[in-house]
PDB file of C-alpha atoms in Angstrom:
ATOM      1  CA  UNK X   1     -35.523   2.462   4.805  1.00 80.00           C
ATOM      2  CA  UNK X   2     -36.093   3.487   1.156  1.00 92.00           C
ATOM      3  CA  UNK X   3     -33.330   1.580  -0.649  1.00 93.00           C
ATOM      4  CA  UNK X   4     -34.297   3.077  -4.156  1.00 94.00           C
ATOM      5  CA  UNK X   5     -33.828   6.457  -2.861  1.00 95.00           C
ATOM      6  CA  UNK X   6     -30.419   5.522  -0.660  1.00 95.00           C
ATOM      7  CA  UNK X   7     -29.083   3.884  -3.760  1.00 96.00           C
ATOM      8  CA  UNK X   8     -29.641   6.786  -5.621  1.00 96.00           C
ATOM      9  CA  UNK X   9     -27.948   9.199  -3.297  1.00 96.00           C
ATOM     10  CA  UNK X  10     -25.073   6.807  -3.164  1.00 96.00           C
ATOM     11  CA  UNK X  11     -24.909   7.511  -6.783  1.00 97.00           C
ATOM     12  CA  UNK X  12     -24.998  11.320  -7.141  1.00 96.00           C
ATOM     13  CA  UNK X  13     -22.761  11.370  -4.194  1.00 96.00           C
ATOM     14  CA  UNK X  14     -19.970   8.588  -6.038  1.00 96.00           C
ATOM     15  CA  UNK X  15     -17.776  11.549  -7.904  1.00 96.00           C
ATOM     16  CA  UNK X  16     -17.832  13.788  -4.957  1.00 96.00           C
ATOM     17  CA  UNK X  17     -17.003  10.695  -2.256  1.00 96.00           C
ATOM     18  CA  UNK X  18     -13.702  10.010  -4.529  1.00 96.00           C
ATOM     19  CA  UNK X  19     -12.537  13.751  -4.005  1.00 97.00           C
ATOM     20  CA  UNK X  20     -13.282  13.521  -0.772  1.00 96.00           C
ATOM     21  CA  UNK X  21     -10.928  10.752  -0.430  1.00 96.00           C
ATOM     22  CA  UNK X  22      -8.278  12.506  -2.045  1.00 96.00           C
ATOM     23  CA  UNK X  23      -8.629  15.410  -0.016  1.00 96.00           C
ATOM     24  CA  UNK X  24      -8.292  13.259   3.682  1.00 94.00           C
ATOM     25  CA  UNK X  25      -5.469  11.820   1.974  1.00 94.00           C
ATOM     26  CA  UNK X  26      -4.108  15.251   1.812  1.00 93.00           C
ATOM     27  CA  UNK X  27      -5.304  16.473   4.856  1.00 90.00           C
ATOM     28  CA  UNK X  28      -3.747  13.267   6.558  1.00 88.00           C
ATOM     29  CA  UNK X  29      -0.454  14.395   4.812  1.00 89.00           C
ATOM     30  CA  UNK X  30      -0.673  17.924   5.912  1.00 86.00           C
ATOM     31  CA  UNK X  31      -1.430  17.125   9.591  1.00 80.00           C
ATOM     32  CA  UNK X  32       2.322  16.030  10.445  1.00 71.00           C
ATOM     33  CA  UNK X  33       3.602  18.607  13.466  1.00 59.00           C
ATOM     34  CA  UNK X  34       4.770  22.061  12.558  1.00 56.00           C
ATOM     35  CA  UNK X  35       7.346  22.195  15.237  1.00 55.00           C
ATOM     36  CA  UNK X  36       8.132  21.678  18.103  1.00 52.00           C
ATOM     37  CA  UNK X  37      10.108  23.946  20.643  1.00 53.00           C
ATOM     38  CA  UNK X  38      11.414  23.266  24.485  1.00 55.00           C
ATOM     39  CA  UNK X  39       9.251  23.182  27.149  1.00 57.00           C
ATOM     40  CA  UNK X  40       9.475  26.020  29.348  1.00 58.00           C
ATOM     41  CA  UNK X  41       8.325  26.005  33.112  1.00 56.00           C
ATOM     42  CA  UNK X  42       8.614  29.874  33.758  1.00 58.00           C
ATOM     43  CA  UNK X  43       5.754  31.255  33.616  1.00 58.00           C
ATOM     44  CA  UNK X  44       3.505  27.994  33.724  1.00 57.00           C
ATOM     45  CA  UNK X  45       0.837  28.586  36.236  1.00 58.00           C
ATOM     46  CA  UNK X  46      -0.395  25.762  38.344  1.00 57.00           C
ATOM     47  CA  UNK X  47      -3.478  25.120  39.978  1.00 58.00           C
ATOM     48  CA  UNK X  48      -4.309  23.141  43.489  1.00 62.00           C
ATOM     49  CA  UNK X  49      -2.927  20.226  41.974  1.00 62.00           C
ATOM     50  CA  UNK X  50       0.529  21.965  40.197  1.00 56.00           C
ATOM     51  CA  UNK X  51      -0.294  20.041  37.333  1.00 59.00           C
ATOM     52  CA  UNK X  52       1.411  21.990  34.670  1.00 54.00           C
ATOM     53  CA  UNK X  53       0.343  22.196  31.287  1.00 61.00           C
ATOM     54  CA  UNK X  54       2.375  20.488  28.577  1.00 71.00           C
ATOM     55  CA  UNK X  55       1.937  21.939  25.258  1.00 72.00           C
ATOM     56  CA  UNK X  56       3.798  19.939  22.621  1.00 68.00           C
ATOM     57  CA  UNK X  57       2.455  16.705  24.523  1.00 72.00           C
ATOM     58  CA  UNK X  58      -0.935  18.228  24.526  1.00 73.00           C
ATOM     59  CA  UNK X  59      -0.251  18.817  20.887  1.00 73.00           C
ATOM     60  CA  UNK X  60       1.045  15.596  19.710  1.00 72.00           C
ATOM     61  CA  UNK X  61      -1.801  13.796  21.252  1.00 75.00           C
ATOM     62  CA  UNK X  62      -3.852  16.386  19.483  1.00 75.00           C
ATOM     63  CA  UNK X  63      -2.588  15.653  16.126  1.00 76.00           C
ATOM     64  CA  UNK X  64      -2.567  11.863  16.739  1.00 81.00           C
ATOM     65  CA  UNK X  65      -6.291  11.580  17.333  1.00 82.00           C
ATOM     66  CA  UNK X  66      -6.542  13.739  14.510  1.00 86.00           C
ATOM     67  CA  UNK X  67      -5.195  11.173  12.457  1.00 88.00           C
ATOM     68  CA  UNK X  68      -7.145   8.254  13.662  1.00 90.00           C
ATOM     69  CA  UNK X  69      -9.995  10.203  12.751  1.00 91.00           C
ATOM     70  CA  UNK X  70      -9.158  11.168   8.950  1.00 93.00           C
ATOM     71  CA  UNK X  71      -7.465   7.449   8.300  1.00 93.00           C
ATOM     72  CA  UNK X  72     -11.079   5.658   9.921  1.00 95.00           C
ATOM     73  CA  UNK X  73     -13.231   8.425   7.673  1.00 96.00           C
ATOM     74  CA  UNK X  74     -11.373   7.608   4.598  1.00 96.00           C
ATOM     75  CA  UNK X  75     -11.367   4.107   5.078  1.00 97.00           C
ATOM     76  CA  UNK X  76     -15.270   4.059   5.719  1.00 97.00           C
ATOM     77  CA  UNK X  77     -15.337   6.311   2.143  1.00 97.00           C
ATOM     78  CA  UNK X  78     -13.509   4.021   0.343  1.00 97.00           C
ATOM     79  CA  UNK X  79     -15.186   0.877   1.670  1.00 97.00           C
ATOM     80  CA  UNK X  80     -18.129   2.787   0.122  1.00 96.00           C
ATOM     81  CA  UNK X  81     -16.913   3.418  -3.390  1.00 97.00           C
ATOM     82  CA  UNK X  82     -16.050   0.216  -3.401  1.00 97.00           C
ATOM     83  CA  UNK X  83     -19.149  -1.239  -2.435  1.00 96.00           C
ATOM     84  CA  UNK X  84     -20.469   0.950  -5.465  1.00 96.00           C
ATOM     85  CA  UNK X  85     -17.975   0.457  -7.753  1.00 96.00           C
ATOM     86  CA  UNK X  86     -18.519  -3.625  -7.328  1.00 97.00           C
ATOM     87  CA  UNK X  87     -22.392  -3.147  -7.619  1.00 96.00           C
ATOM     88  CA  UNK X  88     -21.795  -0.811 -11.015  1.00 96.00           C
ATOM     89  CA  UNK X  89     -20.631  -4.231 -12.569  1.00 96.00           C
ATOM     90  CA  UNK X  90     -23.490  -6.127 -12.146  1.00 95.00           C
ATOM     91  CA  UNK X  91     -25.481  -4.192 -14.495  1.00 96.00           C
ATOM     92  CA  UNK X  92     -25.653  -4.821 -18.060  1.00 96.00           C
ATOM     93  CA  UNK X  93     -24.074  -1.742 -20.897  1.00 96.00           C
ATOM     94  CA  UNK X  94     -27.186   0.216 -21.840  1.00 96.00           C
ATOM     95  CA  UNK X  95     -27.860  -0.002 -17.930  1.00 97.00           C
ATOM     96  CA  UNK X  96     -24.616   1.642 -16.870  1.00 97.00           C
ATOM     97  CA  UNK X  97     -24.046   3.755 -19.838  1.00 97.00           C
ATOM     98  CA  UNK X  98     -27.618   5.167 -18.261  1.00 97.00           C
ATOM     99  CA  UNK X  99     -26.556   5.290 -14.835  1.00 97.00           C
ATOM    100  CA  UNK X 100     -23.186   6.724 -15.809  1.00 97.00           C
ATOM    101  CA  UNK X 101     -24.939   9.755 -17.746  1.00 97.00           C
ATOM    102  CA  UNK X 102     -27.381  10.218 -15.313  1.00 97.00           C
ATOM    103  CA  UNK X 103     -25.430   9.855 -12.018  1.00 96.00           C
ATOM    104  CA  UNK X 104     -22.273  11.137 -12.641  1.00 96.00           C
ATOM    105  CA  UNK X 105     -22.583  13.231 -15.897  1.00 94.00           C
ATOM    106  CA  UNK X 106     -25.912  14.788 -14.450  1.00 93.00           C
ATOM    107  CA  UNK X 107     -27.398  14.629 -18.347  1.00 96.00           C
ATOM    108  CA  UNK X 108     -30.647  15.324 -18.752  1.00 97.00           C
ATOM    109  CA  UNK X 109     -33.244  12.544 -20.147  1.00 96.00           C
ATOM    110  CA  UNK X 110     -33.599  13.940 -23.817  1.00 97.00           C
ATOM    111  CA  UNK X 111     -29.364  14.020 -24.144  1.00 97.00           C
ATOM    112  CA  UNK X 112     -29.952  10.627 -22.092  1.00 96.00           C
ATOM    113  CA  UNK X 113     -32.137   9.218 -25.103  1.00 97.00           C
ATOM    114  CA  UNK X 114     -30.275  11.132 -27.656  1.00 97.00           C
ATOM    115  CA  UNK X 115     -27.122   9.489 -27.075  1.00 95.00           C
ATOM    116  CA  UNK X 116     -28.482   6.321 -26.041  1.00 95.00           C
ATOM    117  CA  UNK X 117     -30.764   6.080 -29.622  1.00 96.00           C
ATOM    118  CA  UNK X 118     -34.247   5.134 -27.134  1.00 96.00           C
ATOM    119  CA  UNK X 119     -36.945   7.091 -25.993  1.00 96.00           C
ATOM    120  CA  UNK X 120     -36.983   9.359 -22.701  1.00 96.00           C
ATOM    121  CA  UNK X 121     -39.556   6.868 -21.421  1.00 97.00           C
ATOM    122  CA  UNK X 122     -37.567   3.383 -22.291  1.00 97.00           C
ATOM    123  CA  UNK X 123     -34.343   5.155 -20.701  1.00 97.00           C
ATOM    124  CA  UNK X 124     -36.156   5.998 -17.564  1.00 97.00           C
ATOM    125  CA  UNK X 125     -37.444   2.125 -17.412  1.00 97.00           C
ATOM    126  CA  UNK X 126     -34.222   1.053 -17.572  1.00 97.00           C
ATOM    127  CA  UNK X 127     -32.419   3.449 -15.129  1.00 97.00           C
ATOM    128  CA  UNK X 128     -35.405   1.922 -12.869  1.00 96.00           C
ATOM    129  CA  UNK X 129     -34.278  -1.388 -13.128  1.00 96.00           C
ATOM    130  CA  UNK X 130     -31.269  -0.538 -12.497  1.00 97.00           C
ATOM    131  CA  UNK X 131     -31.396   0.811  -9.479  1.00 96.00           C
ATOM    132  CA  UNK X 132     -33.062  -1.967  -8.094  1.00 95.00           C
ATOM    133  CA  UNK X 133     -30.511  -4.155  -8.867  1.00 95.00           C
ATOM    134  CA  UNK X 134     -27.872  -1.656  -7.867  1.00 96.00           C
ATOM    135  CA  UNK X 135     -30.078  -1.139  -4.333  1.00 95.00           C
ATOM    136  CA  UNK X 136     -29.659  -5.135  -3.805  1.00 94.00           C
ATOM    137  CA  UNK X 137     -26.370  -4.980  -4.620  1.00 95.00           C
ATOM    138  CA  UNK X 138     -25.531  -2.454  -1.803  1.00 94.00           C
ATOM    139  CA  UNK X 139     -28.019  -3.393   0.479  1.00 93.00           C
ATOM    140  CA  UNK X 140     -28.663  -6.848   0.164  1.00 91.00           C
ATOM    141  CA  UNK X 141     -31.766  -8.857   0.910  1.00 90.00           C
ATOM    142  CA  UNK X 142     -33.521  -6.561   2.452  1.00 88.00           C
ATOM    143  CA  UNK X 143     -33.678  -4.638  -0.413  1.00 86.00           C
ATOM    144  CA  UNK X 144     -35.782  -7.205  -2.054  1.00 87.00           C
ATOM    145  CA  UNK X 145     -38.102  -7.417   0.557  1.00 82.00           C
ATOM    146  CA  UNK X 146     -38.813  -3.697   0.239  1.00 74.00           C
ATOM    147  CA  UNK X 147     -41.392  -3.050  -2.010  1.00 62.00           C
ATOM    148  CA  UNK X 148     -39.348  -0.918  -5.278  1.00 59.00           C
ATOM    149  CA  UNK X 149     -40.543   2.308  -5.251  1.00 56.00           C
ATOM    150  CA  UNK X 150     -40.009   2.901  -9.228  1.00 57.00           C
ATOM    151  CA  UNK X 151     -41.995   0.525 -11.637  1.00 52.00           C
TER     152      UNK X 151
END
C-alpha cells in the first residue's frame, strides 16, 4: 500500500468526510416512518403457502436496517476524522499551516509560499515531511517500513 498517497487522500477528502457526517446525521433523522395505516387482508393474494404479505412490518424492518446502516457508516466516518484530526496535532505550525492551505484550502504553492514568507520549493519539503509523519500517524508502523515516496 502507498501510505504517502492514502494519507494524502485522507486529507483532501477531511472537509468533505465532515459533511458527510452531517448529512447521515440528517438522513438518520429523516428516516423515522411516514405512517402507518391498518393492515388490510382483502385483496392480499396468497401463494401455495398463503403467506400474506405484511406491508408496514415489511416496512419497519425496512427502515430499521436502514438505520443500522447510516449509524455503522457514520460511526466508521467519524472514527476517521478522528484518526485525522489526532494525527493533525502531531505536526509542528509551519507544518500544519501547510497542510491546512494545501489540503483543505486547496491553495496553490506560490499563495502557499506567499503567505507562508518561504519559497515554493522549502514549502513543498515541508508538506513532504509532513505527510510522512501524518502517514505514520494513521497507519502506524508499517508506514515506516514503506519506503516514503516524497524526499
Amino acid at each position: 500500500m502507498n501510505y504517502y498517497k492514502a494519507t494524502e487522500k485522507f486529507l483532501y477528502n477531511y472537509k468533505f468526510l465532515k459533511i458527510s457526517i452531517e448529512n447521515m446525521e440528517t438522513e438518520l433523522k429523516e428516516l423515522e416512518p411516514v405512517g402507518a395505516t391498518a393492515i388490510n387482508y382483502e385483496n392480499e393474494k396468497t401463494g401455495i403457502t398463503y403467506k400474506i404479505n405484511k406491508t408496514v412490518e415489511n416496512e419497519a424492518l425496512h427502515i430499521i436496517s436502514q438505520k443500522e446502516i447510516l449509524k455503522n457508516r457514520i460511526e466508521k466516518t467519524k472514527r476517521l476524522v478522528n484518526r485525522i484530526e489526532k494525527a493533525l496535532e502531531t505536526l509542528n505550525d509551519s507544518e500544519r499551516k501547510i497542510i491546512e492551505k494545501r489540503y483543505f484550502e486547496t491553495k496553490q504553492w506560490f499563495e502557499i509560499a506567499y503567505e507562508a514568507k518561504y519559497s515554493e520549493f522549502w514549502c513543498r519539503e515541508i508538506k513532504n515531511r509532513a505527510i510522512n509523519k501524518l502517514a505514520v500517524a494513521l497507519f502506524g508502523v508499517e508506514a515506516i517500513e514503506v519506503e516514503p515516496v516524497a524526499k
